[in-house]
């Protein structure tokens, strides 16, 4: 594990209490304004065609997504995250879905307990490092034939807006949050070209590309990619 | 033909002399800095797998692209444009490739003289109106099986940068050009989501997405999409 990966992984343990409050109290404006609904809508469009549905939420955090999609009949959810305190928080809040502590490294190495045959795999702001090709390959290997991978991520145009347009590590300092005392988190920025390339290299085809906004005429709040496994 | 379409079409007749000078004297910095090379490279990657190759350049203008790709052995080029003076300029400068005056409306209605069986169809900054779905459908119908459509266009992040992020008509005033006396040109802005949607609705799948830059760390100068016909 590189230093960056360790810092990233540790930040989700150290920030677990902050994060649970931030998500459950609705402290992240873009999530309230549309990115939560955007990934729920994308999952609903895919699920609408299948029944029953096995959904894997990779980097599930405290589990809000599985709690929300549990309302869809016939849906079986599994959530994994490398952060033990976040998985504990997910389990406490949700007696229905299954949550497991699994790191991305373990996923890439083939975490046996996880199972496969998933119809939909979701990454909601959860591809945060430079190992996305390996993670997506591992995810694709757990899909059913014709399965779908849904990725929501920061919109790459923040690169141009911030004057730093190359793929590379950045630091999230969480200064926009109300409370203090967060551990800074390294995360890996990708351009749009780089996102599409890693999706393609992982044997996926882009089926839908969505730019959630807070309303007509607003700038995109994220990039949401609905991808299918090739062949 | 709507008023906007007529203004757009007329501008390419009225600006023909300006445009021929601008392209042939290299007056457009982004073209010199990389967008010309980006579409040439994309064509080369596709052509590398085929021989001979029939290439259709839709909205070819004064013909620079076909003159440049004519260096590829075995390539037969056809260029079409709605502007008679631009097609005349293209013919005068290029005795090898075929150039025809064909409007996008005629293309959509099925311009018989054009032929089909094209391996590659290029739109280099040439999808300028709100009729791109019809134009792309008509183009796809002229492809060989497994053929490729390459679209280069203004990068959608100019929407956010200009504070106007919705699909809609804009006006190009050509004020950035050295000479004066251009006729303003209406053009239709699309978001990234909208571009991907129209590509998908036209029965195309995105194979490559390129963001040409003037160099490492520079903002993208365009969006280049390499698309294949489905089935």
mmCIF file with all atom_site columns, C-alpha atoms in Angstrom, chain B residues 40-159:
data_model
loop_
_atom_site.group_PDB
_atom_site.id
_atom_site.type_symbol
_atom_site.label_atom_id
_atom_site.label_alt_id
_atom_site.label_comp_id
_atom_site.label_asym_id
_atom_site.label_entity_id
_atom_site.label_seq_id
_atom_site.pdbx_PDB_ins_code
_atom_site.Cartn_x
_atom_site.Cartn_y
_atom_site.Cartn_z
_atom_site.occupancy
_atom_site.B_iso_or_equiv
_atom_site.pdbx_formal_charge
_atom_site.auth_seq_id
_atom_site.auth_comp_id
_atom_site.auth_asym_id
_atom_site.auth_atom_id
_atom_site.pdbx_PDB_model_num
ATOM 1   C CA . UNK B 1 40  ? -5.913  13.462 -37.895 1.00 0.00 ? 40  UNK B CA 1
ATOM 2   C CA . UNK B 1 41  ? -4.576  11.122 -35.202 1.00 0.00 ? 41  UNK B CA 1
ATOM 3   C CA . UNK B 1 42  ? -8.040  9.732  -34.513 1.00 0.00 ? 42  UNK B CA 1
ATOM 4   C CA . UNK B 1 43  ? -8.562  9.048  -38.240 1.00 0.00 ? 43  UNK B CA 1
ATOM 5   C CA . UNK B 1 44  ? -5.133  7.404  -38.464 1.00 0.00 ? 44  UNK B CA 1
ATOM 6   C CA . UNK B 1 45  ? -5.911  5.068  -35.569 1.00 0.00 ? 45  UNK B CA 1
ATOM 7   C CA . UNK B 1 46  ? -9.112  3.927  -37.281 1.00 0.00 ? 46  UNK B CA 1
ATOM 8   C CA . UNK B 1 47  ? -7.598  3.749  -40.760 1.00 0.00 ? 47  UNK B CA 1
ATOM 9   C CA . UNK B 1 48  ? -4.655  1.748  -39.437 1.00 0.00 ? 48  UNK B CA 1
ATOM 10  C CA . UNK B 1 49  ? -6.976  -1.233 -39.225 1.00 0.00 ? 49  UNK B CA 1
ATOM 11  C CA . UNK B 1 50  ? -8.438  -0.985 -42.753 1.00 0.00 ? 50  UNK B CA 1
ATOM 12  C CA . UNK B 1 51  ? -7.339  -0.697 -46.375 1.00 0.00 ? 51  UNK B CA 1
ATOM 13  C CA . UNK B 1 52  ? -8.692  0.744  -48.614 1.00 0.00 ? 52  UNK B CA 1
ATOM 14  C CA . UNK B 1 53  ? -10.643 3.330  -46.704 1.00 0.00 ? 53  UNK B CA 1
ATOM 15  C CA . UNK B 1 54  ? -13.545 5.500  -47.831 1.00 0.00 ? 54  UNK B CA 1
ATOM 16  C CA . UNK B 1 55  ? -13.714 8.693  -45.768 1.00 0.00 ? 55  UNK B CA 1
ATOM 17  C CA . UNK B 1 56  ? -16.615 11.153 -45.771 1.00 0.00 ? 56  UNK B CA 1
ATOM 18  C CA . UNK B 1 57  ? -15.920 14.613 -44.350 1.00 0.00 ? 57  UNK B CA 1
ATOM 19  C CA . UNK B 1 58  ? -19.275 16.206 -43.531 1.00 0.00 ? 58  UNK B CA 1
ATOM 20  C CA . UNK B 1 59  ? -19.149 19.988 -43.274 1.00 0.00 ? 59  UNK B CA 1
ATOM 21  C CA . UNK B 1 60  ? -15.717 19.861 -44.911 1.00 0.00 ? 60  UNK B CA 1
ATOM 22  C CA . UNK B 1 61  ? -15.494 23.587 -45.566 1.00 0.00 ? 61  UNK B CA 1
ATOM 23  C CA . UNK B 1 62  ? -12.478 24.498 -47.692 1.00 0.00 ? 62  UNK B CA 1
ATOM 24  C CA . UNK B 1 63  ? -11.199 20.930 -47.457 1.00 0.00 ? 63  UNK B CA 1
ATOM 25  C CA . UNK B 1 64  ? -8.069  21.057 -45.245 1.00 0.00 ? 64  UNK B CA 1
ATOM 26  C CA . UNK B 1 65  ? -8.825  17.738 -43.554 1.00 0.00 ? 65  UNK B CA 1
ATOM 27  C CA . UNK B 1 66  ? -9.109  15.718 -46.768 1.00 0.00 ? 66  UNK B CA 1
ATOM 28  C CA . UNK B 1 67  ? -5.992  17.380 -48.147 1.00 0.00 ? 67  UNK B CA 1
ATOM 29  C CA . UNK B 1 68  ? -4.094  16.300 -45.034 1.00 0.00 ? 68  UNK B CA 1
ATOM 30  C CA . UNK B 1 69  ? -5.407  12.737 -44.820 1.00 0.00 ? 69  UNK B CA 1
ATOM 31  C CA . UNK B 1 70  ? -4.834  12.240 -48.559 1.00 0.00 ? 70  UNK B CA 1
ATOM 32  C CA . UNK B 1 71  ? -1.270  11.336 -47.519 1.00 0.00 ? 71  UNK B CA 1
ATOM 33  C CA . UNK B 1 72  ? -2.620  8.046  -46.112 1.00 0.00 ? 72  UNK B CA 1
ATOM 34  C CA . UNK B 1 73  ? -2.227  5.357  -48.833 1.00 0.00 ? 73  UNK B CA 1
ATOM 35  C CA . UNK B 1 74  ? -5.427  3.774  -50.112 1.00 0.00 ? 74  UNK B CA 1
ATOM 36  C CA . UNK B 1 75  ? -7.681  6.498  -48.777 1.00 0.00 ? 75  UNK B CA 1
ATOM 37  C CA . UNK B 1 76  ? -10.548 7.793  -50.906 1.00 0.00 ? 76  UNK B CA 1
ATOM 38  C CA . UNK B 1 77  ? -12.100 10.987 -49.643 1.00 0.00 ? 77  UNK B CA 1
ATOM 39  C CA . UNK B 1 78  ? -15.420 12.695 -50.242 1.00 0.00 ? 78  UNK B CA 1
ATOM 40  C CA . UNK B 1 79  ? -16.175 16.078 -48.737 1.00 0.00 ? 79  UNK B CA 1
ATOM 41  C CA . UNK B 1 80  ? -19.578 17.719 -48.525 1.00 0.00 ? 80  UNK B CA 1
ATOM 42  C CA . UNK B 1 81  ? -20.618 21.166 -47.382 1.00 0.00 ? 81  UNK B CA 1
ATOM 43  C CA . UNK B 1 82  ? -23.673 23.347 -47.874 1.00 0.00 ? 82  UNK B CA 1
ATOM 44  C CA . UNK B 1 83  ? -21.555 26.356 -48.842 1.00 0.00 ? 83  UNK B CA 1
ATOM 45  C CA . UNK B 1 84  ? -20.924 26.556 -52.602 1.00 0.00 ? 84  UNK B CA 1
ATOM 46  C CA . UNK B 1 85  ? -17.976 28.994 -52.328 1.00 0.00 ? 85  UNK B CA 1
ATOM 47  C CA . UNK B 1 86  ? -16.256 26.751 -49.768 1.00 0.00 ? 86  UNK B CA 1
ATOM 48  C CA . UNK B 1 87  ? -16.707 23.670 -51.973 1.00 0.00 ? 87  UNK B CA 1
ATOM 49  C CA . UNK B 1 88  ? -15.291 25.639 -54.917 1.00 0.00 ? 88  UNK B CA 1
ATOM 50  C CA . UNK B 1 89  ? -12.285 26.588 -52.794 1.00 0.00 ? 89  UNK B CA 1
ATOM 51  C CA . UNK B 1 90  ? -11.869 22.947 -51.752 1.00 0.00 ? 90  UNK B CA 1
ATOM 52  C CA . UNK B 1 91  ? -11.949 21.729 -55.359 1.00 0.00 ? 91  UNK B CA 1
ATOM 53  C CA . UNK B 1 92  ? -9.427  24.317 -56.496 1.00 0.00 ? 92  UNK B CA 1
ATOM 54  C CA . UNK B 1 93  ? -6.960  23.272 -53.819 1.00 0.00 ? 93  UNK B CA 1
ATOM 55  C CA . UNK B 1 94  ? -7.362  19.501 -54.178 1.00 0.00 ? 94  UNK B CA 1
ATOM 56  C CA . UNK B 1 95  ? -7.544  17.622 -57.492 1.00 0.00 ? 95  UNK B CA 1
ATOM 57  C CA . UNK B 1 96  ? -7.610  14.222 -55.764 1.00 0.00 ? 96  UNK B CA 1
ATOM 58  C CA . UNK B 1 97  ? -10.645 14.048 -53.507 1.00 0.00 ? 97  UNK B CA 1
ATOM 59  C CA . UNK B 1 98  ? -14.287 14.584 -54.510 1.00 0.00 ? 98  UNK B CA 1
ATOM 60  C CA . UNK B 1 99  ? -16.211 17.583 -53.122 1.00 0.00 ? 99  UNK B CA 1
ATOM 61  C CA . UNK B 1 100 ? -19.971 18.128 -53.405 1.00 0.00 ? 100 UNK B CA 1
ATOM 62  C CA . UNK B 1 101 ? -22.386 20.855 -52.336 1.00 0.00 ? 101 UNK B CA 1
ATOM 63  C CA . UNK B 1 102 ? -24.805 18.985 -50.079 1.00 0.00 ? 102 UNK B CA 1
ATOM 64  C CA . UNK B 1 103 ? -26.741 20.591 -47.232 1.00 0.00 ? 103 UNK B CA 1
ATOM 65  C CA . UNK B 1 104 ? -27.512 18.780 -43.964 1.00 0.00 ? 104 UNK B CA 1
ATOM 66  C CA . UNK B 1 105 ? -31.210 18.896 -44.896 1.00 0.00 ? 105 UNK B CA 1
ATOM 67  C CA . UNK B 1 106 ? -30.389 17.139 -48.183 1.00 0.00 ? 106 UNK B CA 1
ATOM 68  C CA . UNK B 1 107 ? -28.239 14.628 -46.306 1.00 0.00 ? 107 UNK B CA 1
ATOM 69  C CA . UNK B 1 108 ? -31.126 13.845 -43.945 1.00 0.00 ? 108 UNK B CA 1
ATOM 70  C CA . UNK B 1 109 ? -33.520 13.521 -46.909 1.00 0.00 ? 109 UNK B CA 1
ATOM 71  C CA . UNK B 1 110 ? -31.098 11.076 -48.553 1.00 0.00 ? 110 UNK B CA 1
ATOM 72  C CA . UNK B 1 111 ? -28.772 12.762 -51.062 1.00 0.00 ? 111 UNK B CA 1
ATOM 73  C CA . UNK B 1 112 ? -28.511 10.010 -53.665 1.00 0.00 ? 112 UNK B CA 1
ATOM 74  C CA . UNK B 1 113 ? -25.371 11.237 -55.426 1.00 0.00 ? 113 UNK B CA 1
ATOM 75  C CA . UNK B 1 114 ? -23.302 10.882 -52.288 1.00 0.00 ? 114 UNK B CA 1
ATOM 76  C CA . UNK B 1 115 ? -23.072 7.114  -52.163 1.00 0.00 ? 115 UNK B CA 1
ATOM 77  C CA . UNK B 1 116 ? -22.501 5.025  -49.070 1.00 0.00 ? 116 UNK B CA 1
ATOM 78  C CA . UNK B 1 117 ? -20.188 2.354  -47.709 1.00 0.00 ? 117 UNK B CA 1
ATOM 79  C CA . UNK B 1 118 ? -17.971 4.833  -45.894 1.00 0.00 ? 118 UNK B CA 1
ATOM 80  C CA . UNK B 1 119 ? -15.534 3.382  -43.360 1.00 0.00 ? 119 UNK B CA 1
ATOM 81  C CA . UNK B 1 120 ? -15.022 6.662  -41.546 1.00 0.00 ? 120 UNK B CA 1
ATOM 82  C CA . UNK B 1 121 ? -17.213 9.757  -41.372 1.00 0.00 ? 121 UNK B CA 1
ATOM 83  C CA . UNK B 1 122 ? -15.754 12.902 -39.813 1.00 0.00 ? 122 UNK B CA 1
ATOM 84  C CA . UNK B 1 123 ? -17.487 15.965 -38.384 1.00 0.00 ? 123 UNK B CA 1
ATOM 85  C CA . UNK B 1 124 ? -14.775 18.468 -37.489 1.00 0.00 ? 124 UNK B CA 1
ATOM 86  C CA . UNK B 1 125 ? -16.509 21.342 -35.675 1.00 0.00 ? 125 UNK B CA 1
ATOM 87  C CA . UNK B 1 126 ? -19.317 20.708 -38.132 1.00 0.00 ? 126 UNK B CA 1
ATOM 88  C CA . UNK B 1 127 ? -22.309 19.733 -35.978 1.00 0.00 ? 127 UNK B CA 1
ATOM 89  C CA . UNK B 1 128 ? -23.381 23.311 -35.400 1.00 0.00 ? 128 UNK B CA 1
ATOM 90  C CA . UNK B 1 129 ? -27.175 23.203 -35.261 1.00 0.00 ? 129 UNK B CA 1
ATOM 91  C CA . UNK B 1 130 ? -29.940 21.542 -33.225 1.00 0.00 ? 130 UNK B CA 1
ATOM 92  C CA . UNK B 1 131 ? -30.498 18.855 -35.884 1.00 0.00 ? 131 UNK B CA 1
ATOM 93  C CA . UNK B 1 132 ? -27.516 16.666 -34.918 1.00 0.00 ? 132 UNK B CA 1
ATOM 94  C CA . UNK B 1 133 ? -29.661 13.604 -34.220 1.00 0.00 ? 133 UNK B CA 1
ATOM 95  C CA . UNK B 1 134 ? -31.022 13.620 -37.778 1.00 0.00 ? 134 UNK B CA 1
ATOM 96  C CA . UNK B 1 135 ? -27.617 14.345 -39.251 1.00 0.00 ? 135 UNK B CA 1
ATOM 97  C CA . UNK B 1 136 ? -25.924 11.572 -37.247 1.00 0.00 ? 136 UNK B CA 1
ATOM 98  C CA . UNK B 1 137 ? -28.676 9.106  -38.158 1.00 0.00 ? 137 UNK B CA 1
ATOM 99  C CA . UNK B 1 138 ? -28.201 9.973  -41.833 1.00 0.00 ? 138 UNK B CA 1
ATOM 100 C CA . UNK B 1 139 ? -24.443 9.621  -41.464 1.00 0.00 ? 139 UNK B CA 1
ATOM 101 C CA . UNK B 1 140 ? -24.722 6.237  -39.730 1.00 0.00 ? 140 UNK B CA 1
ATOM 102 C CA . UNK B 1 141 ? -26.828 5.010  -42.649 1.00 0.00 ? 141 UNK B CA 1
ATOM 103 C CA . UNK B 1 142 ? -23.866 5.673  -44.966 1.00 0.00 ? 142 UNK B CA 1
ATOM 104 C CA . UNK B 1 143 ? -21.351 3.673  -42.901 1.00 0.00 ? 143 UNK B CA 1
ATOM 105 C CA . UNK B 1 144 ? -20.019 0.236  -43.691 1.00 0.00 ? 144 UNK B CA 1
ATOM 106 C CA . UNK B 1 145 ? -20.612 -2.406 -41.008 1.00 0.00 ? 145 UNK B CA 1
ATOM 107 C CA . UNK B 1 146 ? -18.335 -1.613 -38.100 1.00 0.00 ? 146 UNK B CA 1
ATOM 108 C CA . UNK B 1 147 ? -17.739 1.866  -39.467 1.00 0.00 ? 147 UNK B CA 1
ATOM 109 C CA . UNK B 1 148 ? -16.670 4.798  -37.360 1.00 0.00 ? 148 UNK B CA 1
ATOM 110 C CA . UNK B 1 149 ? -17.996 8.315  -36.880 1.00 0.00 ? 149 UNK B CA 1
ATOM 111 C CA . UNK B 1 150 ? -15.564 10.866 -35.464 1.00 0.00 ? 150 UNK B CA 1
ATOM 112 C CA . UNK B 1 151 ? -16.953 14.076 -33.997 1.00 0.00 ? 151 UNK B CA 1
ATOM 113 C CA . UNK B 1 152 ? -14.811 16.976 -32.836 1.00 0.00 ? 152 UNK B CA 1
ATOM 114 C CA . UNK B 1 153 ? -16.634 19.867 -31.199 1.00 0.00 ? 153 UNK B CA 1
ATOM 115 C CA . UNK B 1 154 ? -16.260 22.727 -28.775 1.00 0.00 ? 154 UNK B CA 1
ATOM 116 C CA . UNK B 1 155 ? -15.664 21.386 -25.267 1.00 0.00 ? 155 UNK B CA 1
ATOM 117 C CA . UNK B 1 156 ? -18.896 21.553 -23.250 1.00 0.00 ? 156 UNK B CA 1
ATOM 118 C CA . UNK B 1 157 ? -17.117 22.986 -20.223 1.00 0.00 ? 157 UNK B CA 1
ATOM 119 C CA . UNK B 1 158 ? -17.283 26.362 -22.005 1.00 0.00 ? 158 UNK B CA 1
ATOM 120 C CA . UNK B 1 159 ? -20.874 26.258 -20.770 1.00 0.00 ? 159 UNK B CA 1
#
